[in-house]
Coordinates of C-alpha atoms in Angstrom, one line a residue:
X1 CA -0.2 -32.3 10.1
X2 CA -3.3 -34.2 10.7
X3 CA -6.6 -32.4 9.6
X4 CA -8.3 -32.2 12.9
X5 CA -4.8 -30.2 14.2
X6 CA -5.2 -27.7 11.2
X7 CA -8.7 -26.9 11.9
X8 CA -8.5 -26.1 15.7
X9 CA -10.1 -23.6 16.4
X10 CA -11.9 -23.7 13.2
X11 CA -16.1 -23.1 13.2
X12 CA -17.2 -26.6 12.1
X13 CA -20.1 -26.6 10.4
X14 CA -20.6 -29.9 9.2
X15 CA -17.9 -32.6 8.1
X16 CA -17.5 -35.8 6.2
X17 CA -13.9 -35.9 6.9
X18 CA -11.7 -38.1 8.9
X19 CA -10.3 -36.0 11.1
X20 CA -7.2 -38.1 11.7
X21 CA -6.5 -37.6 7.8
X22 CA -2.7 -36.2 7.1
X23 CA -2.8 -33.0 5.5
X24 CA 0.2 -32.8 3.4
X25 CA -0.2 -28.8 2.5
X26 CA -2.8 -25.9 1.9
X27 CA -3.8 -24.0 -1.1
X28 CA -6.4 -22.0 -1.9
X29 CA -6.0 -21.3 -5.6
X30 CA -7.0 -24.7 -7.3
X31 CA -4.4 -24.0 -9.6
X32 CA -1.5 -24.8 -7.0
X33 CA -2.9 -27.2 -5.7
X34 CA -1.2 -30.7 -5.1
X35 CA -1.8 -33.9 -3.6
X36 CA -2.5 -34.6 -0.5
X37 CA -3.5 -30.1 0.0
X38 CA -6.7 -29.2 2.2
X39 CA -8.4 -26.9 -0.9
X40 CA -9.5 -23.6 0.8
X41 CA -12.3 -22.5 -1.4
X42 CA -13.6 -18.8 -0.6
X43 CA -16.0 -16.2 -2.1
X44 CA -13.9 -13.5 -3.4
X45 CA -14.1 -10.5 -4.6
X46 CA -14.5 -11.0 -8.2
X47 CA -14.7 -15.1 -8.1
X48 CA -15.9 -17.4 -6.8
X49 CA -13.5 -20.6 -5.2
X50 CA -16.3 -23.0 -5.0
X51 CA -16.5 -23.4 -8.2
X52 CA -12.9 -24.7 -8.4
X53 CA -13.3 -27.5 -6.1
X54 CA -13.5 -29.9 -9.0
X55 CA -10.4 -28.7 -10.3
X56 CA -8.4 -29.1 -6.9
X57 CA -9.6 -32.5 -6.5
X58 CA -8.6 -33.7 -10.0
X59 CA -5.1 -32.4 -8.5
X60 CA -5.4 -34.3 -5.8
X61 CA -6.7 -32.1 -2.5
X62 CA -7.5 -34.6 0.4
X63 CA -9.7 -32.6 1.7
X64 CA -12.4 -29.2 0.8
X65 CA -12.9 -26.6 3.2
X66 CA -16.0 -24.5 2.0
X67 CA -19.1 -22.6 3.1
X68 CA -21.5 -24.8 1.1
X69 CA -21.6 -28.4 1.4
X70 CA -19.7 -29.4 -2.5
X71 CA -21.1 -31.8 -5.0
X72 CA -19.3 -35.4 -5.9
X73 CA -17.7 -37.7 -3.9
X74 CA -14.3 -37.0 -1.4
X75 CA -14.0 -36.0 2.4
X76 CA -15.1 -31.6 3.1
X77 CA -15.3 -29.8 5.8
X78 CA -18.3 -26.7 5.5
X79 CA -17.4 -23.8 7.6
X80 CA -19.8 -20.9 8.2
X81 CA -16.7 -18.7 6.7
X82 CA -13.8 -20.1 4.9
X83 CA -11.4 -16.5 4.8
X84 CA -11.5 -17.0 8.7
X85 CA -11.0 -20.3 8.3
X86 CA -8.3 -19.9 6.1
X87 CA -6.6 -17.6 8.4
X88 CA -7.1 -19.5 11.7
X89 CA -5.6 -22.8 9.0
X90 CA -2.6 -20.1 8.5
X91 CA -1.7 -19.8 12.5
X92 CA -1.7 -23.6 13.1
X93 CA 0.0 -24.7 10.1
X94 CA 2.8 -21.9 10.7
X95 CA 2.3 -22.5 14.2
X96 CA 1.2 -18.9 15.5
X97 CA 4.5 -17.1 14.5
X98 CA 3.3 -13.7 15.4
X99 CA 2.7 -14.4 18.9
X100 CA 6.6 -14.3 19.4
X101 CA 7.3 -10.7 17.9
X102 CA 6.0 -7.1 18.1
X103 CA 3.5 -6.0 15.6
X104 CA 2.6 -2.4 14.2
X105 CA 0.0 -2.2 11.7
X106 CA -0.6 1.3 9.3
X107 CA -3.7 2.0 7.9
X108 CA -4.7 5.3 6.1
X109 CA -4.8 6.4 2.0
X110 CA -1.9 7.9 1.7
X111 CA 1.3 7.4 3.9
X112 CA 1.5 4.1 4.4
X113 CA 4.8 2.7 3.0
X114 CA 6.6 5.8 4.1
X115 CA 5.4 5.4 7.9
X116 CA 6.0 1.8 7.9
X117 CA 9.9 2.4 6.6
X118 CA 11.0 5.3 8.5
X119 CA 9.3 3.3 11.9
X120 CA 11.3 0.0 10.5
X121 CA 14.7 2.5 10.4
X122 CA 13.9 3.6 13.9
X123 CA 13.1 0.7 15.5
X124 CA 16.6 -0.8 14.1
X125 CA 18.5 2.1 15.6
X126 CA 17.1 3.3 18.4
X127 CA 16.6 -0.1 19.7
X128 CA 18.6 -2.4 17.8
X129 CA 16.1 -4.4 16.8
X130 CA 15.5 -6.9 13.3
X131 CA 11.9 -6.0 12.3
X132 CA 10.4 -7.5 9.4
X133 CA 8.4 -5.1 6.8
X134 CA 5.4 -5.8 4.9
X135 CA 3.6 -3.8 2.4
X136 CA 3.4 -2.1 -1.2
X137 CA 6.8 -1.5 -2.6
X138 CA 8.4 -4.8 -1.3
X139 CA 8.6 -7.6 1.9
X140 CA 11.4 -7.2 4.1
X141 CA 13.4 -9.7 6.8
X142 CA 15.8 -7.7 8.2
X143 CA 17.7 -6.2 5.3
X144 CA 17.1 -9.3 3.2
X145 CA 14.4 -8.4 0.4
X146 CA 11.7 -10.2 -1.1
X147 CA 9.0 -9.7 -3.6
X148 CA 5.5 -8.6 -3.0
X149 CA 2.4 -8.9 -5.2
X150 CA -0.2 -6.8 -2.8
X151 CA 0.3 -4.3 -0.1
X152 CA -1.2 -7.4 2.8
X153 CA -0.7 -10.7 1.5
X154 CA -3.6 -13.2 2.0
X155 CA -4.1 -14.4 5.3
X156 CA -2.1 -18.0 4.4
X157 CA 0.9 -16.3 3.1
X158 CA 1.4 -13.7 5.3
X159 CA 1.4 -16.1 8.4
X160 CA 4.2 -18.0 6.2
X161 CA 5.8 -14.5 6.1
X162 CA 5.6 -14.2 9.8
X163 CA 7.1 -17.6 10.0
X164 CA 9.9 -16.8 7.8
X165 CA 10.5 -13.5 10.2
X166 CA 10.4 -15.1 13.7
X167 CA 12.7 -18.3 12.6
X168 CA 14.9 -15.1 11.1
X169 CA 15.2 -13.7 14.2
X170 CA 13.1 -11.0 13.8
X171 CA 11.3 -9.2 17.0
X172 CA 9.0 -6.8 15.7
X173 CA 7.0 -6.8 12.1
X174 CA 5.9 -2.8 10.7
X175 CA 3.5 -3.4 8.1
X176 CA 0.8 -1.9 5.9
X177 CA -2.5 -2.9 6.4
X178 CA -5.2 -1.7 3.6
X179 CA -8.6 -1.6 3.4
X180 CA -9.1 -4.7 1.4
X181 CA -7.4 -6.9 3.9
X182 CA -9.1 -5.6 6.8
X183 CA -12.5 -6.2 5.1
X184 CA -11.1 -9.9 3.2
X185 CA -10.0 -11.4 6.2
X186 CA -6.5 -11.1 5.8
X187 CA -5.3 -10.2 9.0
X188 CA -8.1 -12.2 10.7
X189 CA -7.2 -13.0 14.6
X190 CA -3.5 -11.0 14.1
X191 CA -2.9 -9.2 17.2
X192 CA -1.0 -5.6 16.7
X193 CA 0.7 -4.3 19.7
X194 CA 0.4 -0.9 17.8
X195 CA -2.0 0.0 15.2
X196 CA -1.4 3.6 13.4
X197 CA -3.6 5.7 11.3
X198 CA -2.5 7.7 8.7
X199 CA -5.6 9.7 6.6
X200 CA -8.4 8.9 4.5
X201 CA -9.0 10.7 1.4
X202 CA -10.8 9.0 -1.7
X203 CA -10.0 5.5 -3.1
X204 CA -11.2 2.5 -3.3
X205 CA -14.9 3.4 -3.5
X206 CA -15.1 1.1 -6.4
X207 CA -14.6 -1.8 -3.5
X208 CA -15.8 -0.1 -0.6
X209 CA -18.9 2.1 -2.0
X210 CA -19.3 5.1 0.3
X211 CA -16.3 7.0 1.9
X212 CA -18.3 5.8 5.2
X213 CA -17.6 2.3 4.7
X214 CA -14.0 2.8 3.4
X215 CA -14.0 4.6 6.8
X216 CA -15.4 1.8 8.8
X217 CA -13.2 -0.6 7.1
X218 CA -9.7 1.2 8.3
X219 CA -11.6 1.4 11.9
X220 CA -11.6 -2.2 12.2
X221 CA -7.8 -2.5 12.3
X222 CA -8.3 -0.7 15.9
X223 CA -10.3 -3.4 17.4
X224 CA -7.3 -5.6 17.4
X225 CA -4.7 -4.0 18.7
X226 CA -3.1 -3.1 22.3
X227 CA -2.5 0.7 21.7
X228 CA -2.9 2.9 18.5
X229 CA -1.7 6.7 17.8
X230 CA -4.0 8.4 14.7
X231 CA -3.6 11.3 12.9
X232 CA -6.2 13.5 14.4
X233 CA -6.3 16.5 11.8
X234 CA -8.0 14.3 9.5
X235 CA -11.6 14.7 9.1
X236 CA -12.6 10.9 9.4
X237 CA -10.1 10.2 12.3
X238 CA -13.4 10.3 15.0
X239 CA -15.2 7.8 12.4
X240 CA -12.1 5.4 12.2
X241 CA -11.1 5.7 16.1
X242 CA -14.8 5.1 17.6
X243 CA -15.0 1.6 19.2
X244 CA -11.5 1.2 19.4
X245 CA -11.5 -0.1 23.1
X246 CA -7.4 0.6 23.7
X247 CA -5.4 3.2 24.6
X248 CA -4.5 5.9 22.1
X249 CA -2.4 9.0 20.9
X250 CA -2.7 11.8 18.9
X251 CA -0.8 13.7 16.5
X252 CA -1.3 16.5 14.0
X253 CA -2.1 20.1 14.4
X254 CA -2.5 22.3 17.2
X255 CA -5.1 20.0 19.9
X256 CA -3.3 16.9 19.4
X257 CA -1.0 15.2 21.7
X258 CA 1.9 15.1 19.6
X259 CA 2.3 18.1 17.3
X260 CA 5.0 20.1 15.1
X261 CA 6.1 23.5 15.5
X262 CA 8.4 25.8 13.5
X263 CA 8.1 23.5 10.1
X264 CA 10.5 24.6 8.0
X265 CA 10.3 22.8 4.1
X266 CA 12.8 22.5 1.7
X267 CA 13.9 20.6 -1.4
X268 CA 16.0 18.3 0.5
X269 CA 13.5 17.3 3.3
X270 CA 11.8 19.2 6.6
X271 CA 13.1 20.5 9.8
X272 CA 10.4 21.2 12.6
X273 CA 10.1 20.9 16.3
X274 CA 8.4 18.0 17.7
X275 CA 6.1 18.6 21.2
X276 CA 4.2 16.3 23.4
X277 CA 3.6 16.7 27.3
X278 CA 6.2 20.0 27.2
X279 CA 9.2 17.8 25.9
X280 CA 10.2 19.4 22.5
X281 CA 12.8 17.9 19.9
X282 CA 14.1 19.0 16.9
X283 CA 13.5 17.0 13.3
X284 CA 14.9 16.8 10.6
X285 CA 13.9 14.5 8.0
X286 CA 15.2 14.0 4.4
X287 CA 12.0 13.9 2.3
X288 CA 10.5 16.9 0.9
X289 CA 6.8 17.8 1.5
X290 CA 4.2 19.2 3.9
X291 CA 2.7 15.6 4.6
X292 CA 5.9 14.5 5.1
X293 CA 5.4 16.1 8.5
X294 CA 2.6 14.3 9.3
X295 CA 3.8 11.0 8.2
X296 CA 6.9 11.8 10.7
X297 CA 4.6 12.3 13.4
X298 CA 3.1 9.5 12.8
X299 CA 6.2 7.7 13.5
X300 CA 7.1 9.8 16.5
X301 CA 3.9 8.6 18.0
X302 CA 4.2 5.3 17.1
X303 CA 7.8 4.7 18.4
X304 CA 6.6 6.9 21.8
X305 CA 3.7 4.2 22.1
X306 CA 6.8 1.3 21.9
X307 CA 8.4 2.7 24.2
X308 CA 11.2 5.0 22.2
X309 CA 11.9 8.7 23.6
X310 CA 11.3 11.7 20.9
X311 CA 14.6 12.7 21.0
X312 CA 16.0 9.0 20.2
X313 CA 13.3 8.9 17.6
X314 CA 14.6 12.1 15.9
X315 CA 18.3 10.9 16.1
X316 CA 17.7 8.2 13.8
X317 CA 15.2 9.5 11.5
X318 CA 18.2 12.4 10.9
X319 CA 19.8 10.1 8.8
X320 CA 16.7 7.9 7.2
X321 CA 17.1 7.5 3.7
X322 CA 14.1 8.3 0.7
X323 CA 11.6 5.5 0.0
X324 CA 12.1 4.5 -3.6
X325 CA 8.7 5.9 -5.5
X326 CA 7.9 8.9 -3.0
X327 CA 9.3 12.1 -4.3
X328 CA 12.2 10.2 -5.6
X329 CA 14.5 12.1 -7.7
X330 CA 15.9 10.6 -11.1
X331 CA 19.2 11.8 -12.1
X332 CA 19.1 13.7 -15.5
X333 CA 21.8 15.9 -17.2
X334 CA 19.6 18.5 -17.8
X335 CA 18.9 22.0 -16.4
X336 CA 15.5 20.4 -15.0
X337 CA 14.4 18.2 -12.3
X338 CA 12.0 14.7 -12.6
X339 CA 10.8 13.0 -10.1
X340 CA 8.7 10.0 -9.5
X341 CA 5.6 9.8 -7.5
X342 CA 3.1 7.1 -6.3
X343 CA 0.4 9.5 -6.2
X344 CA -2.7 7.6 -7.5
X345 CA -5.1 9.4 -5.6
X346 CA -7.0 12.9 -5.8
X347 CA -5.6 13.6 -2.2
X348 CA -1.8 12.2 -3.3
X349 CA -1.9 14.5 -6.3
X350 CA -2.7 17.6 -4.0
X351 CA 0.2 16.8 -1.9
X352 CA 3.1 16.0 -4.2
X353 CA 2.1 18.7 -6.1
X354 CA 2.0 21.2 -3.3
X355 CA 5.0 19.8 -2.3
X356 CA 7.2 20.6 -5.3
X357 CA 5.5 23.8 -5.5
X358 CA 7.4 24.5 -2.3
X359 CA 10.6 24.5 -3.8
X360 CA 9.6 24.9 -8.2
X361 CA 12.1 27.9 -9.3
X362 CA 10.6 27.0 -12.9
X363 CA 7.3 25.3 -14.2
X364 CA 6.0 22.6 -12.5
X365 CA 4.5 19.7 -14.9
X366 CA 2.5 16.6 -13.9
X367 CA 1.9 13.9 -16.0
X368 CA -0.3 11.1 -14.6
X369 CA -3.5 9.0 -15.6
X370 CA -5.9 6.9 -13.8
X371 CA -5.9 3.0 -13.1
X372 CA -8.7 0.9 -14.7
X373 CA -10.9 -1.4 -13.3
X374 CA -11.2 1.2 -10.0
X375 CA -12.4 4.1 -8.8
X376 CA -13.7 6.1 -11.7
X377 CA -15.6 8.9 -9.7
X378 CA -11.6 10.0 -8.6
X379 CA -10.3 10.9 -12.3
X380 CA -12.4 14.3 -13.1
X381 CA -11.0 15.6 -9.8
X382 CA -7.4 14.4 -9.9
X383 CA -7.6 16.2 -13.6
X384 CA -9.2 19.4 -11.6
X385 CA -6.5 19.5 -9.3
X386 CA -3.7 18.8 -11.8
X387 CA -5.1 21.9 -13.5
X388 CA -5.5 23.8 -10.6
X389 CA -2.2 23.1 -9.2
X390 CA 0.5 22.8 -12.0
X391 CA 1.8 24.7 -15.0
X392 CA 1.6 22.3 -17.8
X393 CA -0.2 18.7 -17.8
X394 CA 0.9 15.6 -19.7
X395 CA -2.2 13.1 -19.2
X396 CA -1.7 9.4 -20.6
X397 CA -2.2 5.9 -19.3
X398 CA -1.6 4.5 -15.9
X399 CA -2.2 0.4 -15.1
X400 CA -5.5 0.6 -17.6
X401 CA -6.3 -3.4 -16.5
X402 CA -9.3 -4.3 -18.7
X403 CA -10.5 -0.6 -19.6
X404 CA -9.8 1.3 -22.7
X405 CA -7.2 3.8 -21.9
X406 CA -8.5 6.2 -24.4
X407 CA -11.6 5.8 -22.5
X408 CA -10.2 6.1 -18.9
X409 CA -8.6 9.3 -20.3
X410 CA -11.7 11.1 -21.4
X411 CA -13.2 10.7 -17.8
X412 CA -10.1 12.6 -16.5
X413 CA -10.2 15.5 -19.1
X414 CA -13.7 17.2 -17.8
X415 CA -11.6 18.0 -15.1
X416 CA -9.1 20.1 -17.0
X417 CA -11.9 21.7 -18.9
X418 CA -12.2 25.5 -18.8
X419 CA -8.8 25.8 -17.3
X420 CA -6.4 28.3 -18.0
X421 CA -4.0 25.1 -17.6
X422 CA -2.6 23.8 -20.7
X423 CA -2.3 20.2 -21.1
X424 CA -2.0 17.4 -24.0
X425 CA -2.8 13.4 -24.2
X426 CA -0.1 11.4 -24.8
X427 CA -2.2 8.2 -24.5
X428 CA 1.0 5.5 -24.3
X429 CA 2.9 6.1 -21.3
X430 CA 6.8 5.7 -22.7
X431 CA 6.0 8.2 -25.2
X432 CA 4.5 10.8 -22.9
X433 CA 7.6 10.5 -20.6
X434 CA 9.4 11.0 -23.5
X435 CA 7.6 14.2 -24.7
X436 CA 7.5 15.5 -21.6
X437 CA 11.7 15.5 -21.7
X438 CA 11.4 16.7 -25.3
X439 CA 9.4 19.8 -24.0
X440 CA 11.0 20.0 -20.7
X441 CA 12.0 24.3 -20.3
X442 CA 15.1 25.4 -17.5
X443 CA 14.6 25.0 -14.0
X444 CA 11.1 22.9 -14.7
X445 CA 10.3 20.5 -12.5
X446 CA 8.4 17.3 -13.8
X447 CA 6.3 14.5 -12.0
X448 CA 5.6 11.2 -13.2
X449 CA 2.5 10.6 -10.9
X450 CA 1.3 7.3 -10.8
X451 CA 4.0 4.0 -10.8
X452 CA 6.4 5.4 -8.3
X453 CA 7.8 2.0 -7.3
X454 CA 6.2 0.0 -9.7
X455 CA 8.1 -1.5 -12.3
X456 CA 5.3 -2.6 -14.8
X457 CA 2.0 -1.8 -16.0
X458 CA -1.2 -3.8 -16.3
X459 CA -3.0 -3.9 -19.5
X460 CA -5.8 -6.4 -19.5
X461 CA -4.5 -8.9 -17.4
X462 CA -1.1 -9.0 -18.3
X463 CA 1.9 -7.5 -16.6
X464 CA 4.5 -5.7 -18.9
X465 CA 8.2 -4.4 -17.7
X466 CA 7.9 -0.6 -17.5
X467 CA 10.2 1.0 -15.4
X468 CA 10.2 4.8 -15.5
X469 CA 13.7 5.5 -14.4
X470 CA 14.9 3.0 -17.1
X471 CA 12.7 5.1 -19.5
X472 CA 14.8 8.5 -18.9
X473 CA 17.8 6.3 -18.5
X474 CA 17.3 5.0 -22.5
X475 CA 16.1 8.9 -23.0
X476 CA 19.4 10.2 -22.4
X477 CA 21.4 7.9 -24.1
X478 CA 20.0 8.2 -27.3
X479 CA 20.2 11.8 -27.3
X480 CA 24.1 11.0 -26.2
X481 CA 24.0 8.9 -29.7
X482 CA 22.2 11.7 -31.7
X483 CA 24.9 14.1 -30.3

C-alpha cells in the first residue's frame, strides 16, 4: 500500500516523506519491525516509542510516524497524535472491516467477560448469527478460539481482529472495552451500534488517579455509539452516561426500565422474572450469584436494543453455559466444594463472596492476594472485606509483577487486623492452594480469588505456567499415591 493511502485521513503535521512510497507493513514495537514497515512510535504509558526509532530503522522501517520531528537521516511523517494515527493506519490498512458487522462494546469493573459471552450465546441463538468475541479470557471467531494478551487489543491488532472476523463471516463482534483502551486510543474512530455499561467499583486508580476520571474514562465509550443500555443502580451510572448524545436503556432495581422481580438464587444459577414496559418473562440462568442478575439484565437490555424480544432472550440464556474463571466449580473427591474466581477487585471480592454465602452449608474460605505494579490503596479493603465476609482466610500472592510479594501482602493484612476472622500467609501461591486442601473441613466451601481464567502468574516480568485447576488436579493424585 502506498504511504499516502495508509495515512488518509491521518492529521499531517509535517512530512519528509514521499508519499508515493510502498509501505510493505506496520509495526509499532521496534522490535517487530521489518523492512520496508511504517514505524508507529507512540508515548505510552510506561515508555516511550520515540526513543526506538533508531532501532526500527536499523531494521529497516521505510518510514517513522511520530509526534516529534526524529533525529538522523530517512523519510517521517509528525502527527499531532500517533495512537490516533495508529488507529486511523489500522482501518485503511485492514480496509475498515468493522463497517460491515454489528458492534457491542461493554464497559464496567466487574461483569465484563460474562456480559459479553452470554450476549455472544444469544445473539447465535436467537438470531443465528456468527459474532466474533473480544476480551479477557480469550478472542473468539465464531467457535474458533484464539489467544489474547489484553482485554482490548491495540488499536492495529484489533482492526486485524475485525478483519479476520468479517472475511470469517462474522456479522456482529461483543467485546470488552476497558478503561485503558478507551483512554490509549484503542478503539479510536470504532463505531458501536450498542455500547453497555456494567458498574464501577475501585480499580485502576493506579492508571486513572481519582474514581472520577476512571469514571470519565468508561463514559467515553458512550460517545461513539448508536444506542447504549447502563446499569442504573450503580452510583457512577449518571457520571458515565452524561454527554452521551444516543438513545439509551436502563436496567437494575426498582426505577429502571428493565428490572427483575421474584429473584430466586441458588447453587446452580438464578431464576427471576424479567419486566420492561408490562411484558414480563421468566429467567433462568445457570451461574450462581446476586450480580449475576444484573449482569443478565444487562444482556436482556442489550439484545432488546438489537432488536431481540425478552422472551427469545430468556430462551437461550436457559441453556448458556458457565464462563471458565467466574464461579467455576473444580471437581474434587472430597466432602467440600472449590471454586475459582476472577475477583481482583474490593467490589469482586464482596460479590463472589456473598454469592457463595448464599448457598455455604459449611465454612466459607477465601484465599486471594493482590497484583503488583497496581492499585495498592484496594488491598487493605479487599483484606477488610475478606475478614468481614468469610470464615477462614488464606492470603498469598497474586500476579506480584515487579513488587515484593511479601511486601504486597503486608499492605493487605491491616485489613484483617482486629478481626475475629482467622487467617494465615501462605506467601507462594501453589502451596497455599495446597494448604488450604490440607485444612479443608466437610461441607466448606473454598475460593481461589484472583486468576480465575488465567493460566500463569507474573513475577517480575516473566510469565510462569500456573494453572489452579491443574494444581488440585496434581493435589489429588498424590494423595491417590500416598493412599
Amino acid at each position: 500500500m502506498k504511504l499516502g493511502e495508509l495515512l488518509h485521513n491521518v492529521h499531517i503535521v509535517e512530512s519528509n516523506a514521499d508519499l508515493e512510497l510502498e509501505i510493505a507493513g506496520v509495526s509499532y514495537d521496534s522490535r517487530q519491525a521489518k523492512p520496508g514497515d511504517l514505524f508507529v512510535a507512540m508515548e505510552g504509558y510506561e515508555t516511550d516509542g520515540h526513543k526506538y526509532i533508531p532501532m526500527a530503522r536499523e531494521k529497516g522501517a521505510a518510514c517513522v510516524l511520530c509526534q516529534h520531528r526524529p533525529e538522523g537521516e530517512g523519510a517521517y511523517v509528525v502527527t499531532g497524535d500517533s495512537r490516533a494515527a495508529l488507529a486511523q493506519v489500522g482501518k485503511n490498512w485492514f480496509g475498515d472491516p468493522a463497517a460491515s458487522m454489528t458492534l457491542v462494546g461493554v464497559t464496567g469493573t466487574n461483569g465484563k467477560t460474562t456480559t459479553t459471552y452470554l450476549l455472544k450465546d444469544v445473539l447465535e441463538k436467537a438470531r443465528g448469527a456468527k459474532v466474533g468475541l473480544i476480551g479477557t479470557n480469550q478472542n473468539m471467531v465464531g467457535q474458533e478460539v484464539l489467544h489474547t494478551e489484553r482485554t482490548t487489543p491495540e488499536s492495529f491488532a484489533l482492526q486485524g481482529l475485525f478483519r479476520r472476523m468479517a472475511d470469517a463471516g462474522c456479522t456482529h463482534v461483543v467485546m470488552e472495552v476497558s478503561s485503558h483502551a478507551l483512554c490509549l486510543k484503542r478503539v479510536e474512530g470504532v463505531r458501536f451500534a450498542l455500547g453497555v455499561f456494567t458498574n464501577l467499583s475501585q480499580d485502576h486508580l493506579d492508571f486513572h488517579g481519582t474514581m472520577e476520571a476512571y469514571a470519565d474514562a468508561k463514559a467515553m465509550l458512550f460517545r461513539q455509539c448508536d444506542a447504549g443500555v447502563y446499569n442504573a443502580s450503580d452510583p457512577w451510572a449518571q457520571r458515565v452516561i452524561q454527554g452521551a448524545g444516543c438513545p439509551l436503556l436502563s436496567f437494575g432495581e426498582a426505577g429502571a426500565e428493565l428490572t427483575a422481580e421474584q429473584i430466586r438464587l441458588a447453587v446452580d444459577g438464578v431464576d427471576f422474572e424479567a419486566s420492561c414496559g408490562g411484558e414480563q418473562v421468566p429467567v433462568h440462568v445457570n451461574i450462581p450469584g446476586r450480580f449475576t442478575v444484573y449482569n443478565t439484565l444487562g444482556v436482556l437490555a442489550a439484545a432488546k436494543q438489537l432488536g431481540i424480544s425478552l422472551a427469545d432472550s430468556a430462551a437461550a440464556l436457559r441453556t448458556s453455559a458457565n464462563v471458565k474463571g467466574r464461579v467455576e466449580v473444580v471437581p474434587v473427591p472430597y466432602d467440600y466444594t472449590i471454586l475459582i474466581d476472577y475477583a481482583v477487585t474490593p467490589d469482586a471480592i464482596e460479590n463472589v463472596l456473598k454469592t457463595v454465602r448464599d448457598f455455604a452449608k459449611g465454612r466459607v474460605v477465601i484465599l486471594f492476594g493482590c497484583g503488583g505494579d497496581r492499585d495498592r490503596t484496594k488491598r487493605p479493603k479487599m483484606g477488610k472485606i475478606a475478614a468481614e465476609l468469610a470464615d477462614f482466610v488464606i492470603v498469598t500472592s497474586d500476579n506480584p509483577r515487579t513488587e515484593a510479594p511479601g511486601a504486597i501482602i503486608e499492605e493487605i493484612l491491616p485489613g484483617l487486623a482486629g478481626t475475629a476472622t482467622p487467617y494465615v500467609v501462605v506467601e507462594d501461591r501453589v502451596e497455599a492452594i495446597r494448604y488450604a486442601m490440607d485444612h479443608a473441613q466437610p461441607e466448606d466451601v473454598i475460593i481461589l480469588a484472583g486468576k480465575g481464567h488465567e493460566t500463569y502468574q507474573i513475577v517480575g516480568r516473566e510469565k510462569r505456567h500456573l494453572d489452579e485447576r491443574e494444581v488440585v488436579a496434581g493435589y489429588i493424585a498424590q494423595q491417590k499415591e500416598r493412599a
